[in-house]
PDB file of C-alpha atoms and ligand atoms in Angstrom:
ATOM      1  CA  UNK A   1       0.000   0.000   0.000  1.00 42.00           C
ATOM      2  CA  UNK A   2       1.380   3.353  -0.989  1.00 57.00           C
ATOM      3  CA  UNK A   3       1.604   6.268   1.835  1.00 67.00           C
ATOM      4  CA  UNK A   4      -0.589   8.858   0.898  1.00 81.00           C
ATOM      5  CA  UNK A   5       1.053  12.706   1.445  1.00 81.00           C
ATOM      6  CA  UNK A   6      -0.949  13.357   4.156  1.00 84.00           C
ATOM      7  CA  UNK A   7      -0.012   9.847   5.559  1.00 87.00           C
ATOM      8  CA  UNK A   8       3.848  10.632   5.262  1.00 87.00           C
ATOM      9  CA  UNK A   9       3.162  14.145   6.729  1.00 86.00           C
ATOM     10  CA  UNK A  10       1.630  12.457   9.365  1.00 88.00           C
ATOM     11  CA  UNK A  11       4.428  10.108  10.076  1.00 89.00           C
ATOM     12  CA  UNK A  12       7.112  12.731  10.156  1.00 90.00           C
ATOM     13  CA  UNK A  13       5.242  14.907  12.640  1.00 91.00           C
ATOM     14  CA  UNK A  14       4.370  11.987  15.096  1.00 89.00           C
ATOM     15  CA  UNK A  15       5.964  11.290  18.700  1.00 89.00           C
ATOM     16  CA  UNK A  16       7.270  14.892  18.392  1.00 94.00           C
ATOM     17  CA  UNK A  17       7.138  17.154  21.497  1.00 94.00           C
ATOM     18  CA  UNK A  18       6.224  20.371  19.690  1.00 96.00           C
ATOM     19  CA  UNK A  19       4.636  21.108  16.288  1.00 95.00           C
ATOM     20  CA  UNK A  20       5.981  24.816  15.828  1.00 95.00           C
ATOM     21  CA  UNK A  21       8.393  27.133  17.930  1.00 96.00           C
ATOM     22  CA  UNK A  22       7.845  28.313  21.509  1.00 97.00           C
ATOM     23  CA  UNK A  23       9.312  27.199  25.216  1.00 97.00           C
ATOM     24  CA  UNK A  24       7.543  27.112  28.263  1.00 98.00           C
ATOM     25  CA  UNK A  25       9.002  30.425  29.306  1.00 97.00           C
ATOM     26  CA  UNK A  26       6.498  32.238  26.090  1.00 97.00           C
ATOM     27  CA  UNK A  27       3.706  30.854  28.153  1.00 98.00           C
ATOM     28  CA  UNK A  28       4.705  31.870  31.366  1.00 98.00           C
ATOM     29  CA  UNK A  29       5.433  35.283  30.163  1.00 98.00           C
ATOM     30  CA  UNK A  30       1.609  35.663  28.729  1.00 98.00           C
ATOM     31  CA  UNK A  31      -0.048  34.334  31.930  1.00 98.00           C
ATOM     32  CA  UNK A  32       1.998  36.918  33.912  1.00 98.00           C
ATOM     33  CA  UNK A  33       1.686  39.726  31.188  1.00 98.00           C
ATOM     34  CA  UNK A  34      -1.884  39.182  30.402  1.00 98.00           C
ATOM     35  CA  UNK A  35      -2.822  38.708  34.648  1.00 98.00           C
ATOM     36  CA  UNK A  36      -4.192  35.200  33.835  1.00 98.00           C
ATOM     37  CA  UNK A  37      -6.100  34.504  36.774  1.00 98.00           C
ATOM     38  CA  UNK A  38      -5.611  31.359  39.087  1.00 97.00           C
ATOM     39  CA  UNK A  39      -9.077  29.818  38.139  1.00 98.00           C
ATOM     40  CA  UNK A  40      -9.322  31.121  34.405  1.00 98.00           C
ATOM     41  CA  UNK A  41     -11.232  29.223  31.670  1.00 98.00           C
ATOM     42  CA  UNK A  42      -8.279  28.511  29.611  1.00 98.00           C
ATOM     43  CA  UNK A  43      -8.056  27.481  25.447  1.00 98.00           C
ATOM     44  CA  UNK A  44      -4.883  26.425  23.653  1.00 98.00           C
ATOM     45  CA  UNK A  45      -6.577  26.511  20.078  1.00 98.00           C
ATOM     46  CA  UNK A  46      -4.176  24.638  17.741  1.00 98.00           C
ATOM     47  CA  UNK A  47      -2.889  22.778  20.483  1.00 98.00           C
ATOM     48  CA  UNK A  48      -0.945  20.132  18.792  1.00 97.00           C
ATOM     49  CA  UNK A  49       0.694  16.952  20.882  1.00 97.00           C
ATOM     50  CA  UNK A  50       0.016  19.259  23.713  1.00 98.00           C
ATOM     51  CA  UNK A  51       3.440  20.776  24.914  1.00 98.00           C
ATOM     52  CA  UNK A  52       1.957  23.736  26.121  1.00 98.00           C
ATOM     53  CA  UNK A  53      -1.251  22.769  27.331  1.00 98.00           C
ATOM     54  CA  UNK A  54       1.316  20.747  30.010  1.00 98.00           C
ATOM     55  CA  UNK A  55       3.339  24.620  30.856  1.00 98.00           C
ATOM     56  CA  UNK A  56      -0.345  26.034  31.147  1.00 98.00           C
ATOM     57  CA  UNK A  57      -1.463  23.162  33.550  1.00 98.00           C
ATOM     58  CA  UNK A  58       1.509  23.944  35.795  1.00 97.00           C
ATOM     59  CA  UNK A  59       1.303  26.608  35.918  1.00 98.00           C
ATOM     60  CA  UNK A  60      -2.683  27.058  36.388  1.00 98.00           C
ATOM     61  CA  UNK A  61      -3.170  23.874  38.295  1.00 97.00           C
ATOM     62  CA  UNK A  62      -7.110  25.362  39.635  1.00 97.00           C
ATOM     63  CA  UNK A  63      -7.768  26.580  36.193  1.00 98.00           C
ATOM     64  CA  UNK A  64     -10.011  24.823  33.617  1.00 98.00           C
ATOM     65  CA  UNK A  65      -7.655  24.063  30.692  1.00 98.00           C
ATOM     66  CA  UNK A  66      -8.923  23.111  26.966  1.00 98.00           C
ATOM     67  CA  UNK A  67      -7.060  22.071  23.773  1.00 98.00           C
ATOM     68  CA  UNK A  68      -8.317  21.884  20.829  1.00 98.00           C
ATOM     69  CA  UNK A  69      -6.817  20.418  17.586  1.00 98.00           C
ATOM     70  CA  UNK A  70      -7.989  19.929  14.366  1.00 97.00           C
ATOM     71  CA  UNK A  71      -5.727  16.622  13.584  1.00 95.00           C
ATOM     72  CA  UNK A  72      -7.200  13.368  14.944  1.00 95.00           C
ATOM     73  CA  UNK A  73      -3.949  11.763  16.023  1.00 94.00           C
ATOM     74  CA  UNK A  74      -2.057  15.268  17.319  1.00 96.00           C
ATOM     75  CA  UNK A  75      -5.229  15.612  19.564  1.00 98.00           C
ATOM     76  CA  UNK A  76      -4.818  12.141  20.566  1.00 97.00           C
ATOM     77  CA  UNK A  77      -1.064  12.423  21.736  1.00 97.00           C
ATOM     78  CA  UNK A  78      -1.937  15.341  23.692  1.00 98.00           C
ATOM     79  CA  UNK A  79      -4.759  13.462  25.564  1.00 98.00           C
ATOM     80  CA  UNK A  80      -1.784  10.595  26.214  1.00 97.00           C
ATOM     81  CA  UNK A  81       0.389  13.431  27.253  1.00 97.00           C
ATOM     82  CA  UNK A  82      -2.431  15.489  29.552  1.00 96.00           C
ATOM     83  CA  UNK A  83      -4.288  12.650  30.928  1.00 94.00           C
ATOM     84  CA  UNK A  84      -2.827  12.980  34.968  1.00 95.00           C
ATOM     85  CA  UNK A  85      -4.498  16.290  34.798  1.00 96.00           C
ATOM     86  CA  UNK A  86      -7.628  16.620  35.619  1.00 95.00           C
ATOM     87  CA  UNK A  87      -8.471  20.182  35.351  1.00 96.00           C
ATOM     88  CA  UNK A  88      -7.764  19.521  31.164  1.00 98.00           C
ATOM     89  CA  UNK A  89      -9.707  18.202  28.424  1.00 98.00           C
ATOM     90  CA  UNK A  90      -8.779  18.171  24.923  1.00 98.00           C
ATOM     91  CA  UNK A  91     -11.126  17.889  21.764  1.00 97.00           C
ATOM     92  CA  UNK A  92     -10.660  17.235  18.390  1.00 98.00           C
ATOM     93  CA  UNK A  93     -12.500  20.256  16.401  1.00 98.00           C
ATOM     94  CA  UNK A  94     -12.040  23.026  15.032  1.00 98.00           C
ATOM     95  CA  UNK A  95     -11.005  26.146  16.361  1.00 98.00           C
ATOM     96  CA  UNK A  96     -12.554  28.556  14.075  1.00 98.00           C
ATOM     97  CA  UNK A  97     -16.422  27.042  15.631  1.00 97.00           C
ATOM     98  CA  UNK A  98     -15.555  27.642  19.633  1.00 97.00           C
ATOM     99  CA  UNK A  99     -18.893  26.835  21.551  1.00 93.00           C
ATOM    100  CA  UNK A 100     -17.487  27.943  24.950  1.00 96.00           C
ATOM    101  CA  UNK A 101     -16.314  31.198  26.928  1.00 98.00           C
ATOM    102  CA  UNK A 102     -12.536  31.714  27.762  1.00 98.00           C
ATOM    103  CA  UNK A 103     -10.691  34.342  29.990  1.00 98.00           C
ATOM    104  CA  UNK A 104      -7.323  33.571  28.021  1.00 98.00           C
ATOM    105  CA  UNK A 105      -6.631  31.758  24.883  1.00 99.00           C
ATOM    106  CA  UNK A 106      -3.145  31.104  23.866  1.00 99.00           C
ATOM    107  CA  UNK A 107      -2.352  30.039  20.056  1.00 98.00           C
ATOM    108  CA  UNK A 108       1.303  28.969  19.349  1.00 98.00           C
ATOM    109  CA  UNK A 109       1.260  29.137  15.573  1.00 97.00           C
ATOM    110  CA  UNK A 110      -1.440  28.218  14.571  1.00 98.00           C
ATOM    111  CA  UNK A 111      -3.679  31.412  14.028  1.00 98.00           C
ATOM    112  CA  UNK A 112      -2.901  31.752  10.651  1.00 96.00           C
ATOM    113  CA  UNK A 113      -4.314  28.734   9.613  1.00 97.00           C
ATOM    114  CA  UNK A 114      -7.129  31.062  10.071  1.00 98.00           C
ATOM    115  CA  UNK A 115      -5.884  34.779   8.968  1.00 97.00           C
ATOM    116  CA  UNK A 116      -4.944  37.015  11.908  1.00 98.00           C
ATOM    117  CA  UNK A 117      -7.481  39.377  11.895  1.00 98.00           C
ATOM    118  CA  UNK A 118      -9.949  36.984  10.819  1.00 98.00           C
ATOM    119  CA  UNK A 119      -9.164  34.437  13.913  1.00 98.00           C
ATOM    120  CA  UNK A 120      -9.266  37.275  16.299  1.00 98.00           C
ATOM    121  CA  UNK A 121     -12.443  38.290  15.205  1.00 98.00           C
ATOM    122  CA  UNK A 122     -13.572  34.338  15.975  1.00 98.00           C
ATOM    123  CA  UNK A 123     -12.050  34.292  18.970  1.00 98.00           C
ATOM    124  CA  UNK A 124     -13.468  37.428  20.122  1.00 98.00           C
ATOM    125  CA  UNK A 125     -16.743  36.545  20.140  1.00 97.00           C
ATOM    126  CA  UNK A 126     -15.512  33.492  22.797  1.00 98.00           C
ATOM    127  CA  UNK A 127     -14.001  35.519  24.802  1.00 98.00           C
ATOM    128  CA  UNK A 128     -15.230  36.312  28.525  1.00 98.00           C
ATOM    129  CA  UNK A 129     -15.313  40.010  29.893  1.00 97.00           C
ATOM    130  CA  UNK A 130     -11.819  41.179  30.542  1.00 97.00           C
ATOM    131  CA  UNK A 131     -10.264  38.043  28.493  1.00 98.00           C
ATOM    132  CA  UNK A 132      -7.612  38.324  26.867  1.00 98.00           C
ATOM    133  CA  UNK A 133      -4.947  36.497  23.548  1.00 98.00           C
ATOM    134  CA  UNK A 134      -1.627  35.488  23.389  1.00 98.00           C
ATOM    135  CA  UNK A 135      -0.902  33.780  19.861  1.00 98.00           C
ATOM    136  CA  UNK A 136       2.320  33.552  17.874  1.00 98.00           C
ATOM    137  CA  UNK A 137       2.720  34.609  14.178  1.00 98.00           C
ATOM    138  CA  UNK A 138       5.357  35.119  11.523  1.00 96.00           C
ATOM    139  CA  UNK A 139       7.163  38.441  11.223  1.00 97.00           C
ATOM    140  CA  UNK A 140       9.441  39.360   7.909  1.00 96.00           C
ATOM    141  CA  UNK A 141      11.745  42.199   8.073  1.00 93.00           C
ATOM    142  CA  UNK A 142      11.895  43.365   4.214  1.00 93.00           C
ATOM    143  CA  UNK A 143      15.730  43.783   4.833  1.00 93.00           C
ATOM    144  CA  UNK A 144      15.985  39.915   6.392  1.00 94.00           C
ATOM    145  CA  UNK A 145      18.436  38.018   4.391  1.00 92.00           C
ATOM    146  CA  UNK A 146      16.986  35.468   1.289  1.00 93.00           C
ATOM    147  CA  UNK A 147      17.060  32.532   3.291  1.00 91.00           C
ATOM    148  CA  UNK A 148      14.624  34.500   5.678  1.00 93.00           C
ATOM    149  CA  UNK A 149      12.747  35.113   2.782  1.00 94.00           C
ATOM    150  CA  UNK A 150      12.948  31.969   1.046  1.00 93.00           C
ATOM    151  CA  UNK A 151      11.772  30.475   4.205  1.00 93.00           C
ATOM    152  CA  UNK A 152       8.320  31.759   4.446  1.00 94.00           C
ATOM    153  CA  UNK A 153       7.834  31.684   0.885  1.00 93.00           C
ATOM    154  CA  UNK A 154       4.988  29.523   0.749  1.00 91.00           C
ATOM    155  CA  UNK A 155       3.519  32.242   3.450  1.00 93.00           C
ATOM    156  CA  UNK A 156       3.010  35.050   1.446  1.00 92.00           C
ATOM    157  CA  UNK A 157       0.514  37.004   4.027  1.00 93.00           C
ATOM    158  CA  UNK A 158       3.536  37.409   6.113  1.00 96.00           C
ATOM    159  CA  UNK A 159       4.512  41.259   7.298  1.00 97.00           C
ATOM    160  CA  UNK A 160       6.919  42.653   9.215  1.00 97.00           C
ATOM    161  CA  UNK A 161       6.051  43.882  12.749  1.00 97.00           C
ATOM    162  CA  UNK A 162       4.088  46.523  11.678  1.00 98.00           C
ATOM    163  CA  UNK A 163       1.894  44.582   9.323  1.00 98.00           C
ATOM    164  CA  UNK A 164       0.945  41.944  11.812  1.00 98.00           C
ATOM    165  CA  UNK A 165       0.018  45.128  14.084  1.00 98.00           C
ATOM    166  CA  UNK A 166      -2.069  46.817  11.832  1.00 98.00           C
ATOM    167  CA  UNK A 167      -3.810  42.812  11.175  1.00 98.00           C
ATOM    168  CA  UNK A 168      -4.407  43.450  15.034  1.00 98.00           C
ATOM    169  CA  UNK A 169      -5.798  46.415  15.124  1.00 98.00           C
ATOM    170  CA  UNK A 170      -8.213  45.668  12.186  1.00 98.00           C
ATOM    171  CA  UNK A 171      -9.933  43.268  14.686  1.00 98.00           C
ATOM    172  CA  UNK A 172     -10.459  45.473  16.984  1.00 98.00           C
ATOM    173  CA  UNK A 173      -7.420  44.588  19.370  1.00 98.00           C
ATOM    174  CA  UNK A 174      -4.782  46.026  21.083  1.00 98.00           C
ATOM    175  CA  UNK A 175      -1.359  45.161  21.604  1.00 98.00           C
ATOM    176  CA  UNK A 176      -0.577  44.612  25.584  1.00 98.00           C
ATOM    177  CA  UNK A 177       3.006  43.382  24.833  1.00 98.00           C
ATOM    178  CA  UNK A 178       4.875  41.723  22.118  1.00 98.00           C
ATOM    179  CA  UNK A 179       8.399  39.594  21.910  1.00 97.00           C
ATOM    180  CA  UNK A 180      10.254  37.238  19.342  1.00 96.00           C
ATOM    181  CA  UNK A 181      10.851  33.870  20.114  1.00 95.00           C
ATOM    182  CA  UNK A 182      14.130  33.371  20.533  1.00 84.00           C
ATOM    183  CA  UNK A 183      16.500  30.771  18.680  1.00 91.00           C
ATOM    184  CA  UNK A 184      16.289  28.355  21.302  1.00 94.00           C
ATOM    185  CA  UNK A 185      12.508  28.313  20.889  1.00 95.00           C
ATOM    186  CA  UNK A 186      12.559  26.976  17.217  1.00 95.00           C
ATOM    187  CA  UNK A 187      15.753  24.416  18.001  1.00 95.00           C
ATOM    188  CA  UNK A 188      12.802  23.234  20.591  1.00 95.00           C
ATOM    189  CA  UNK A 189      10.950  22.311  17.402  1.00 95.00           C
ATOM    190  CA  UNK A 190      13.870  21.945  14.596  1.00 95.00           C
ATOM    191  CA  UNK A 191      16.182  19.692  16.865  1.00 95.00           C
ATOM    192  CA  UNK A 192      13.225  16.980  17.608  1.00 96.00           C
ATOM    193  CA  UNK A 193      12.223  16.995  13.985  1.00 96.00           C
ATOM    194  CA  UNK A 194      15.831  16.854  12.997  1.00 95.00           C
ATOM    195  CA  UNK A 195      16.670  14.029  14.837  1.00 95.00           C
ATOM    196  CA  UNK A 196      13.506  12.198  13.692  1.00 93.00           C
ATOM    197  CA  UNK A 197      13.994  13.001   9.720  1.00 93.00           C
ATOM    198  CA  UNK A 198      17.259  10.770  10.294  1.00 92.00           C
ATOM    199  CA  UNK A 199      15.511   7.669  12.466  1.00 90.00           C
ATOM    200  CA  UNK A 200      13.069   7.271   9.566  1.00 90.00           C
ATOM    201  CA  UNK A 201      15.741   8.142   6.648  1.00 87.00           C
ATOM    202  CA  UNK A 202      17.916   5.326   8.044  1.00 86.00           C
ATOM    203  CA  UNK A 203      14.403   3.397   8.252  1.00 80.00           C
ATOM    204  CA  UNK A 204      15.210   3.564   3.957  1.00 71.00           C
ATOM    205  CA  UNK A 205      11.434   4.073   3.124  1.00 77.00           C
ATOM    206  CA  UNK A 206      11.081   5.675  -0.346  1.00 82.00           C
ATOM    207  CA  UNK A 207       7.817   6.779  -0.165  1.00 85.00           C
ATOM    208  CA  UNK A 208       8.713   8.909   2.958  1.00 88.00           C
ATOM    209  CA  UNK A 209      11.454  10.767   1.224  1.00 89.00           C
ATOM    210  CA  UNK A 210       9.417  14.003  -0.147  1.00 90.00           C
ATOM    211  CA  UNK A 211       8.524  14.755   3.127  1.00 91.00           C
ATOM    212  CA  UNK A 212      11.818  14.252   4.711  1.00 94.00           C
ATOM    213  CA  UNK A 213      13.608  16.333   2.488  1.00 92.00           C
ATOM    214  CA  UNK A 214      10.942  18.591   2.250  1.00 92.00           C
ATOM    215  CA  UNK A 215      11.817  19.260   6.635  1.00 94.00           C
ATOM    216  CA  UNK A 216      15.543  19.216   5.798  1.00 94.00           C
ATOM    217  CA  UNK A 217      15.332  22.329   3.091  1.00 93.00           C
ATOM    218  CA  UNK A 218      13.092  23.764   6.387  1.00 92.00           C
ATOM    219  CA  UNK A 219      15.670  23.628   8.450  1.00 95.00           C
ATOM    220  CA  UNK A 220      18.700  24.267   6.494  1.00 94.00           C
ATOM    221  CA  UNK A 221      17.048  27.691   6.008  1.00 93.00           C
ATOM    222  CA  UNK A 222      16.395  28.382   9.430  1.00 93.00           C
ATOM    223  CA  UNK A 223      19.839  26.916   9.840  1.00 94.00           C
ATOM    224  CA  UNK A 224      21.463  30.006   7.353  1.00 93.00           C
ATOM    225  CA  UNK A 225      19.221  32.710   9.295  1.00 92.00           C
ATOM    226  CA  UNK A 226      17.967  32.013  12.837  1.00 91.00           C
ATOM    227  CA  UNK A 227      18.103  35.430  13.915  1.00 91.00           C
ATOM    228  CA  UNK A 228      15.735  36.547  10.934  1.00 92.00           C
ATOM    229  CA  UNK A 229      12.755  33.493  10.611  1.00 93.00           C
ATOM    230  CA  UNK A 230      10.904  35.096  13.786  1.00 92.00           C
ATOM    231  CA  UNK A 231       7.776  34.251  15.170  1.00 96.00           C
ATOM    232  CA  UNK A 232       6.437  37.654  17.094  1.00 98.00           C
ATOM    233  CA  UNK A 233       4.340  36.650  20.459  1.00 98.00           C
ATOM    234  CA  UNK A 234       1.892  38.927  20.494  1.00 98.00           C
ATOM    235  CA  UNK A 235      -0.231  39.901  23.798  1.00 98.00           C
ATOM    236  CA  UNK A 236      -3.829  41.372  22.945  1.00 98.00           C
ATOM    237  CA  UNK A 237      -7.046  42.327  24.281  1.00 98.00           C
ATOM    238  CA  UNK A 238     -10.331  43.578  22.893  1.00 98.00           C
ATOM    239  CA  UNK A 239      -9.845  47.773  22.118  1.00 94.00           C
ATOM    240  CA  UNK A 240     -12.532  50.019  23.074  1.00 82.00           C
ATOM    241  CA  UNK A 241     -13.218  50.770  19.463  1.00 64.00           C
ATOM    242  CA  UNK A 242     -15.478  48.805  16.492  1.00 56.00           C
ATOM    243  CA  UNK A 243     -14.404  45.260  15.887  1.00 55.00           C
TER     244      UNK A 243
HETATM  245  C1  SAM B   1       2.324  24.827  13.795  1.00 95.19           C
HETATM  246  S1  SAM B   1       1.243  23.715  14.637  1.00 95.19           S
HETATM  247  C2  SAM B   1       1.466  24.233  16.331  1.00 95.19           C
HETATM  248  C3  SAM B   1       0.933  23.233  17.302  1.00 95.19           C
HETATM  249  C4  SAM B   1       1.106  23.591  18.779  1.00 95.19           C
HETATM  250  N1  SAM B   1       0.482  24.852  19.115  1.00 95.19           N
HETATM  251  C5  SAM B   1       2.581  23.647  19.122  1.00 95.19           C
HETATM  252  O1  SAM B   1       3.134  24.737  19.253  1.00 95.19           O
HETATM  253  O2  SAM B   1       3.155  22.562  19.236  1.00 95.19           O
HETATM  254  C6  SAM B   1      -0.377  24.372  14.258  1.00 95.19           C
HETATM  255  C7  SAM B   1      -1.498  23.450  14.721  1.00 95.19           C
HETATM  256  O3  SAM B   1      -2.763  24.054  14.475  1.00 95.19           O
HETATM  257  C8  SAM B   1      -3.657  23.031  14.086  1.00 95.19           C
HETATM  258  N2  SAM B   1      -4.818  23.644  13.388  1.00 95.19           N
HETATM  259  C9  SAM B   1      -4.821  24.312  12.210  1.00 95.19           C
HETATM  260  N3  SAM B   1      -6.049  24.731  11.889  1.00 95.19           N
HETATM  261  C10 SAM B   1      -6.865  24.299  12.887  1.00 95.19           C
HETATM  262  C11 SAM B   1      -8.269  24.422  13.130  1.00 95.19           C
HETATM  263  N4  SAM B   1      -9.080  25.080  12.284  1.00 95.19           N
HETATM  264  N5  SAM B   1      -8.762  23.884  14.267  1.00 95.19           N
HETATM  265  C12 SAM B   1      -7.967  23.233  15.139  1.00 95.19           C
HETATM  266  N6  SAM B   1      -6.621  23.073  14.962  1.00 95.19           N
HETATM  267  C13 SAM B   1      -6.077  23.606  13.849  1.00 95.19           C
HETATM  268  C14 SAM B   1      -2.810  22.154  13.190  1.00 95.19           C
HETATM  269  O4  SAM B   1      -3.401  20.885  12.997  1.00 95.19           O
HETATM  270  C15 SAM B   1      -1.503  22.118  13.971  1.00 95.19           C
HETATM  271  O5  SAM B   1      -1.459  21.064  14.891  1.00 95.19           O
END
């Protein structure tokens, strides 16, 4: 039986402790930015195998802590990973249709999947009085050297810090706070995936090969410039103005 894309997508990204870039540090820093209350409703929408779902349940053991994830078997590795806590629950759905209230939602990138501006708007409509969103997002500096640019070309919404700003601001937000992720956030997510692209190369399955070498141009051009492919964590609330 030949592995279908999505099937050798799926293998490559499995057993991996992150799906994108971020440490548990980002999420302390929103909780303490954003005043995330001890017994908050809590959503980690795009929550992948669940690495920060586990920094949010430290560190908000009273809260009530969702994920949810759109990918059957990411949502089920983060139920494996979550299930000694009983304060979280994770679904598989979608996080564009939330049915619930939240004080905070945190999004480690993954809003993009549904536009900026267009997600916040979503969200907004979920979110309690006084709540609040921390999500991550790709920033471009139009000086940033061409592997920078090469890197996010199949991204071609992505701005510099400005841009993502104004994307903000057009759903009614404002900016609380905002920081890069550092380099040692994406070698959280590059190193794992590196080290897994050679297990299953040395595994010699052809059909696997597009994908794998598909990761390895990823991180090669990370690789040539770290200190340009940013993610900006962005800290927002609802603005007094239209939405
Ligand atoms: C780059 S990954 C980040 C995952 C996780 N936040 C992390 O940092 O490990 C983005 C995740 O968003 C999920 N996603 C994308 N669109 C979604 C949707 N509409 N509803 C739920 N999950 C979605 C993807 O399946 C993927 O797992």
């Amino acid at each position: 039986m030949s592995l279908s894309e999505e099937e050798a997508f799926l293998t490559l990204h499995a057993d991996l402790p992150r799906q994108g870039p971020g440490l548990p540090e980002d999420v302390h820093w929103a909780l303490e930015g954003l005043e995330v209350g001890r017994e908050a409703r809590i959503l980690d929408a795009g929550c992948g195998p669940g690495a920060d779902l586990e920094t949010l349940a430290e560190a908000r053991p009273m809260a009530r802590i969702e994920g949810i994830e759109q990918i059957p078997h990411l949502a089920d590795e983060a139920r494996e990973r979550l299930g000694h806590f009983t304060n979280v629950q994770v679904t598989t759905g979608d996080m564009g249709a939330l049915s619930d209230f939240y004080d905070f939602i945190w999004s480690a990138g993954a809003i993009y999947f549904l536009g900026v501006t267009e997600g916040l708007r979503l969200w907004r409509q979920s979110l309690a009085l006084g709540g609040a969103i921390a999500f991550s997002e790709p920033v471009l500096d139009p000086d940033a050297p061409q592997a920078a640019k090469e890197f996010w070309a199949d991204y071609p919404q992505v701005t510099d810090y400005a841009g993502l700003k104004a994307r903000v601001e057009a759903a009614g937000f404002e900016v609380v706070d905002h920081r890069p992720l550092g380099t040692a956030a994406w070698a959280a997510y590059y190193m794992p995936l590196a080290a897994r692209v050679a297990r299953l190369r040395a595994g010699a399955d052809a059909e696997l090969e597009p994908v794998l070498a598909e990761a390895e141009r990823e991180i090669t051009l990370w690789r040539a410039a770290p200190d340009h492919v940013r993610y900006e964590l962005m800290l927002v609330r609802p603005g007094t103005g239209p939405s």
